[in-house]
CSV table of C-alpha atoms and ligand atoms in Angstrom, one decimal:
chain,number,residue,atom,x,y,z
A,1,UNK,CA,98.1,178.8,215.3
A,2,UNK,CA,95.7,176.1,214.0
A,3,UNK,CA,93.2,175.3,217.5
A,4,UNK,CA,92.6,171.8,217.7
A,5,UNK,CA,89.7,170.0,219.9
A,6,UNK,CA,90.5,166.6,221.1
A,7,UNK,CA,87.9,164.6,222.5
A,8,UNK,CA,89.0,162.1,225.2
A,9,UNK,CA,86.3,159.0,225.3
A,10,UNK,CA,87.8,157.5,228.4
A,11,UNK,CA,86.4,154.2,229.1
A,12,UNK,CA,83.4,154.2,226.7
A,13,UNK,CA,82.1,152.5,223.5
A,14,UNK,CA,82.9,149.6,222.1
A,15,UNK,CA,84.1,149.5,218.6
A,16,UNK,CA,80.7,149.1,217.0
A,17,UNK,CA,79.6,152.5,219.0
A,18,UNK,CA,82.8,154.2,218.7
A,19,UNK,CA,82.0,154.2,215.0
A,20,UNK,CA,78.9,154.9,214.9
A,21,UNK,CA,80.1,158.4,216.7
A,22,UNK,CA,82.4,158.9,214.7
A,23,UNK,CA,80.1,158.8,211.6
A,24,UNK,CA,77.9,161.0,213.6
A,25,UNK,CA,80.4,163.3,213.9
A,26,UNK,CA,81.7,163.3,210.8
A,27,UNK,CA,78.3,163.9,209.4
A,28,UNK,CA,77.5,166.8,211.6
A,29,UNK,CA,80.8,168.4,211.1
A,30,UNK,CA,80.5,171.8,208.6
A,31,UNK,CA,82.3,171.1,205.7
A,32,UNK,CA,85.9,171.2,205.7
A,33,UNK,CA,86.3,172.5,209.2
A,34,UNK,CA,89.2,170.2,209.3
A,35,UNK,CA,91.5,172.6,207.3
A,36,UNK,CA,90.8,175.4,209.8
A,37,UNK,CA,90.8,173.4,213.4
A,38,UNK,CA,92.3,169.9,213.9
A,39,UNK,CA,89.4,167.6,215.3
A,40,UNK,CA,90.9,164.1,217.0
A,41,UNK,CA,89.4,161.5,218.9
A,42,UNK,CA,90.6,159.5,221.4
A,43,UNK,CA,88.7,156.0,221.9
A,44,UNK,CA,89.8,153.1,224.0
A,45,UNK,CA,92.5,150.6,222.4
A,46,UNK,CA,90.2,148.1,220.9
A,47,UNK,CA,88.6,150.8,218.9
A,48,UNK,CA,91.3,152.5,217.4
A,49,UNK,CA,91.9,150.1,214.5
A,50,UNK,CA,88.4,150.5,213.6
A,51,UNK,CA,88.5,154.1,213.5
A,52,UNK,CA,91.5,154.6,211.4
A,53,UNK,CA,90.1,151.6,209.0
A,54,UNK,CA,86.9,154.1,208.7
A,55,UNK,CA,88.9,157.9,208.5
A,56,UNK,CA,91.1,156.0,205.7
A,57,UNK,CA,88.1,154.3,203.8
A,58,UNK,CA,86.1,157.3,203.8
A,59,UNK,CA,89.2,159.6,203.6
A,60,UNK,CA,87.8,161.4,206.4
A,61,UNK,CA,90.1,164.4,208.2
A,62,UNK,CA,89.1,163.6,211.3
A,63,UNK,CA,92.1,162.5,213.5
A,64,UNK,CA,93.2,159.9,216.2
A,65,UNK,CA,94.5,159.4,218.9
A,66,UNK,CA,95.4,157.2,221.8
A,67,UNK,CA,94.7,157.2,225.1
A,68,UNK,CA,97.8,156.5,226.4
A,69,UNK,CA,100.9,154.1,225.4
A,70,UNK,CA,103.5,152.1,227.0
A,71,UNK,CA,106.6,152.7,229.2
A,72,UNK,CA,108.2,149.9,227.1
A,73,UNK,CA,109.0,149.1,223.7
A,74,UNK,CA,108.5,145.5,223.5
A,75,UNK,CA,108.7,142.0,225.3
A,76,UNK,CA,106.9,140.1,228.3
A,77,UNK,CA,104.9,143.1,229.7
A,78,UNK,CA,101.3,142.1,229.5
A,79,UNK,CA,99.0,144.1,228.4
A,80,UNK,CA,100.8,146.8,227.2
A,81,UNK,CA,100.6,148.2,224.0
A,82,UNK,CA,103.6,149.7,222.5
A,83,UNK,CA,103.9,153.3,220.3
A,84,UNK,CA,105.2,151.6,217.4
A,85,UNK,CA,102.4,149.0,217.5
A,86,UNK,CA,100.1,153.0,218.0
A,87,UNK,CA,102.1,154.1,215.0
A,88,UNK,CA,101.5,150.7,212.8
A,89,UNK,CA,97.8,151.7,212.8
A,90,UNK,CA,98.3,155.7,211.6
A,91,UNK,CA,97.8,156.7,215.2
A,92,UNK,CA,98.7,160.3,215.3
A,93,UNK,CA,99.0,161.3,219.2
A,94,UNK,CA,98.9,159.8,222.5
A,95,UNK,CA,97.8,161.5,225.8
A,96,UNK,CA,100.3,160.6,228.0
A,97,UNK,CA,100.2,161.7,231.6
A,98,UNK,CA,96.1,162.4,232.0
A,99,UNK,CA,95.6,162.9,235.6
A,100,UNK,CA,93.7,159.7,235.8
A,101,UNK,CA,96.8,157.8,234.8
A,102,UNK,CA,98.7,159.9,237.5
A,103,UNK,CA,96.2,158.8,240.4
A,104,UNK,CA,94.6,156.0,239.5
A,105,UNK,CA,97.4,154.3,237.9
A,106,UNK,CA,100.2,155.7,240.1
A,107,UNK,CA,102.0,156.5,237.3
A,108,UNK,CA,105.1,158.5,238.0
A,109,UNK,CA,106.7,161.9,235.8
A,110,UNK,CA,109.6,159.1,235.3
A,111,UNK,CA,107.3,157.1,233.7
A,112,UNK,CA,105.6,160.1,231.9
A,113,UNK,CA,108.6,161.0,230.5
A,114,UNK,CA,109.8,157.6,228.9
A,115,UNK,CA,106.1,157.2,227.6
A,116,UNK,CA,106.8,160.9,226.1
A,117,UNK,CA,110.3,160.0,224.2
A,118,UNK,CA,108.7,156.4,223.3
A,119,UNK,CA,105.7,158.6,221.4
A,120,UNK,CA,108.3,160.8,219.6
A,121,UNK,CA,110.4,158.2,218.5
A,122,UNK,CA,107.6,156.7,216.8
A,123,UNK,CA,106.1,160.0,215.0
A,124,UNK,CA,103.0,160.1,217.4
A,125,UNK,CA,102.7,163.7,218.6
A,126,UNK,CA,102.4,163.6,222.3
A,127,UNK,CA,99.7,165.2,224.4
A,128,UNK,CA,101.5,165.6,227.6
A,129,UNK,CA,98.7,166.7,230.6
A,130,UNK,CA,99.4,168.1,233.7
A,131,UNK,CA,97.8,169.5,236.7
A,132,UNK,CA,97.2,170.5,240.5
A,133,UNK,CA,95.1,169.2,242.4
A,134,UNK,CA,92.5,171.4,245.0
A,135,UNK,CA,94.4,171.6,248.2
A,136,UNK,CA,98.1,173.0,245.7
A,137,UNK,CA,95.4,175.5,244.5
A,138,UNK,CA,94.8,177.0,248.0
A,139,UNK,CA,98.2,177.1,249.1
A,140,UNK,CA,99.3,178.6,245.9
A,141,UNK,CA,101.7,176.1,245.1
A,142,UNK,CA,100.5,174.9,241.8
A,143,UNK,CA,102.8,176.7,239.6
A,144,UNK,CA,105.9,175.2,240.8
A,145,UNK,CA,104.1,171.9,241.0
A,146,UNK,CA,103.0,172.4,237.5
A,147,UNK,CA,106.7,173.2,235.9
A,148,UNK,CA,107.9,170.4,237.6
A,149,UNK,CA,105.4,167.8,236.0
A,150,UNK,CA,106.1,169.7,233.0
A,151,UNK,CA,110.3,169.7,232.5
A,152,UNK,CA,110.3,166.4,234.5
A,153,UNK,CA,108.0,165.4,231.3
A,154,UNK,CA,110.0,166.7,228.9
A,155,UNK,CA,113.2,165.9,230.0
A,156,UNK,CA,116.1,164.8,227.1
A,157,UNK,CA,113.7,165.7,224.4
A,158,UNK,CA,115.9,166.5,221.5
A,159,UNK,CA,115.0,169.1,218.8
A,160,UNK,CA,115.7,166.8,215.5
A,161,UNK,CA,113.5,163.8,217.4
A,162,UNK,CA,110.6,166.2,218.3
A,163,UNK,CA,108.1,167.6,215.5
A,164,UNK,CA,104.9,168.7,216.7
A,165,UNK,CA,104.1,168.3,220.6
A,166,UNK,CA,100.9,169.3,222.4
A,167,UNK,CA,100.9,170.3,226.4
A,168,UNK,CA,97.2,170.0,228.0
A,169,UNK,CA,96.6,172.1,231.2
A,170,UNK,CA,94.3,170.3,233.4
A,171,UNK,CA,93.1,170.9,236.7
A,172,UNK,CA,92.2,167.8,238.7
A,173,UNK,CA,89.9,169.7,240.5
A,174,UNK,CA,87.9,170.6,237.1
A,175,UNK,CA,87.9,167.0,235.4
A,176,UNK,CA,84.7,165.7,235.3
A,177,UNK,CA,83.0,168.3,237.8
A,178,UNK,CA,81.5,171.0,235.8
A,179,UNK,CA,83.8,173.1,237.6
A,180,UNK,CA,85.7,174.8,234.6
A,181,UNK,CA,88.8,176.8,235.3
A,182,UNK,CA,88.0,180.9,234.8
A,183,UNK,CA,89.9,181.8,231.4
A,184,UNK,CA,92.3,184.0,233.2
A,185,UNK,CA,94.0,181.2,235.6
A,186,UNK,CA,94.0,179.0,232.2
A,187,UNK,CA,95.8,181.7,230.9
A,188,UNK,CA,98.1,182.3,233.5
A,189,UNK,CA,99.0,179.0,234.2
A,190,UNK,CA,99.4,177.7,230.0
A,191,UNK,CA,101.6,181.0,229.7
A,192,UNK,CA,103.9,180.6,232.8
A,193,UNK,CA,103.9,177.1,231.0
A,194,UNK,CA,105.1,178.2,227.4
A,195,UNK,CA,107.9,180.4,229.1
A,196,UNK,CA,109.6,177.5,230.4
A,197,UNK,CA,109.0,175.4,227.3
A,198,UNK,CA,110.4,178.1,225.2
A,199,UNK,CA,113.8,177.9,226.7
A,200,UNK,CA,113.8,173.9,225.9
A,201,UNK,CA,115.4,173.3,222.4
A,202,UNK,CA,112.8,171.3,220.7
A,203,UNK,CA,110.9,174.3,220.9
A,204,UNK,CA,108.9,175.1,217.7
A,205,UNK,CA,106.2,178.5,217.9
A,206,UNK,CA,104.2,177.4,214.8
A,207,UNK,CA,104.2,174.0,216.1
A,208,UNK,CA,104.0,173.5,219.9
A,209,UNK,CA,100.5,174.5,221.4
A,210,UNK,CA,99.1,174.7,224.7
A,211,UNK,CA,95.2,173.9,225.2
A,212,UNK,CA,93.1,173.8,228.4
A,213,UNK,CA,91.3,170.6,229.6
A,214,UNK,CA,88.7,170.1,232.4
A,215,UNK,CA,85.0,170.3,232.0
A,216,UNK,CA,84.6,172.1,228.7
A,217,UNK,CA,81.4,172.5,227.4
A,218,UNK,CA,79.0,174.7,224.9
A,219,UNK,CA,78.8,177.3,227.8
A,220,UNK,CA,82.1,177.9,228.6
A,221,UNK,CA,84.0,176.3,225.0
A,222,UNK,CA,83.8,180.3,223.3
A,223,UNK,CA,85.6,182.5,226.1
A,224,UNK,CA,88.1,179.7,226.7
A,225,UNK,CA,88.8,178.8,222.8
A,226,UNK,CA,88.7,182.6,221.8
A,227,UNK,CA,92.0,183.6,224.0
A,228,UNK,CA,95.1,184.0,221.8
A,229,UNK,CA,96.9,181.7,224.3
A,230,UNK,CA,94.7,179.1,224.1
A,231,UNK,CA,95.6,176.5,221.3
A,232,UNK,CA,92.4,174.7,221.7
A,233,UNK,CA,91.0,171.8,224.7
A,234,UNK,CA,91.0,168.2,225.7
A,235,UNK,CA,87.4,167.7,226.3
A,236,UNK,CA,86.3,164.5,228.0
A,237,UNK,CA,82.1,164.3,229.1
A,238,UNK,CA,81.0,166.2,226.2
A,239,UNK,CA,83.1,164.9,223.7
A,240,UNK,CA,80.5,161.9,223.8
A,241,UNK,CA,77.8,163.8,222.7
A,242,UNK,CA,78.1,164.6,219.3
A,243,UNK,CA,76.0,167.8,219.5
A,244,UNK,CA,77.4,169.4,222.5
A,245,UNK,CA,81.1,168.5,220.9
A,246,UNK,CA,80.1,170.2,217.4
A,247,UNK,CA,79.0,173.2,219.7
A,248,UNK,CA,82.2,173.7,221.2
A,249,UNK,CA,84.4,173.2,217.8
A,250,UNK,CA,81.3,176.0,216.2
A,251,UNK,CA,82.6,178.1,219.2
A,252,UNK,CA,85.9,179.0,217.8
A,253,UNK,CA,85.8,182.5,216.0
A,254,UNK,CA,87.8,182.1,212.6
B,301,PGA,P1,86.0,166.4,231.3
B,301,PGA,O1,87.4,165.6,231.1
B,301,PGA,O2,85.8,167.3,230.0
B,301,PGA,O3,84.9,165.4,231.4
B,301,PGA,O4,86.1,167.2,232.5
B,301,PGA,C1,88.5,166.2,230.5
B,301,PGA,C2,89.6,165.2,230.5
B,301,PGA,O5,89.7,164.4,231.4
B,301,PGA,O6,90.4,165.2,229.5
């Protein structure tokens, strides 16, 4: 399976800087790693045009995506921005579902899950994140916590509307901490995950991966990104520093 490294920008950069990293990037990248990993970056809304503008000019491979996209498809909902407005611009993915969204935003797995079928019907391949927070952790509830926010996420997906889709494990507890999750409760968790997504029928082994997300960095990117199970990682922090982020992609074996 082809890794891929997705770095999340959050609420960072303006367009002018969000290009400049990208360049950066691009620059520092070796040659052609594109063909071996997928790279894809995830700036705020106003950025994204500019981006895509620059990856077609230069006819880079890097790819993008958003951060997150609409509940609706089109009408008086202000400030929204709408998956077919994502998939005007080349957009290739969406996170949907990051744990900020969940908290911060209050958004529900209802909501999740219309987000997700909006993203599909448009041809943007949906990064779908989940997690458990601390105190699920210590009462060893997160894995029925975890399949719920999963299946309720994926619920009515059909099989000829669904290409490629992408499911991102990450901890709450590990965003933005430095607390990383130890490779074997990645593990664990992402397989107990593909079980349940292997009974669904939109189910495709050479195109449905699972990565780990939550405070990846050069130290910990080569034990995590080495595991067979491990598809590749949603990196927020040091996906804004183009050398650390190089490090991590460098850190996959091939
Ligand atoms: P972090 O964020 O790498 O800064 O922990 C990961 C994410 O939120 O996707």
């Amino acid at each position: 399976m082809k890794k891929i490294i997705i770095g999340n920008w959050k609420l960072n950069l303006d367009h002018l800087e969000a290009i400049q990293l990208l360049q950066k990037l691009n620059y520092s990248l070796d040659v052609d790693i594109e063909e071996k990993i997928d790279i894809v970056l995830a700036p705020s809304h106003t950025s994204l045009r500019s981006l895509q503008t620059v990856v077609d000019t230069d006819k880079l491979k890097i790819q993008i995506s958003s951060q997150d996209v609409s509940g609706y498809l089109n009408g008086p909902y202000t400030g929204e921005v709408s998956a077919a407005q994502l998939s005007k611009l080349n957009i290739s993915y969406s996170i949907i579902g990051h744990s900020e969204r969940r908290t911060v935003f209050n958004e529900s797995d209802e909501l999740i899950n219309t987000k997700v079928h909006n993203s599909v019907d448009n041809n943007i391949i949906p990064i779908i994140c989940f997690g458990e927070p601390d105190e699920l952790r210590t009462n060893n509830e997160f894995l029925r916590f975890i399949l719920n926010q999963v299946n309720s996420a994926v619920k009515g997906l059909r099989k000829d509307k669904v290409d490629e889709i992408i499911f991102a494990y990450e901890p709450i507890w590990a965003i933005g901490t430095g607390k990383v999750a130890s490779v074997e409760d990645a593990i664990q968790v992402l397989s107990t995950v593909k079980e349940e997504v292997s009974k669904k029928s939109f189910f495709d082994e050479e195109k449905t991966r699972f990565i780990y997300g939550g405070s990846v960095s050069p130290s910990n990117a080569a034990e995590l990104l080495n595991s067979k199970i491990i598809d590749g990682a949603l990196v927020g922090g040091a996906s804004l520093d183009v050398e650390k982020f190089v490090q991590i992609i460098r850190s996959i074996k091939l």
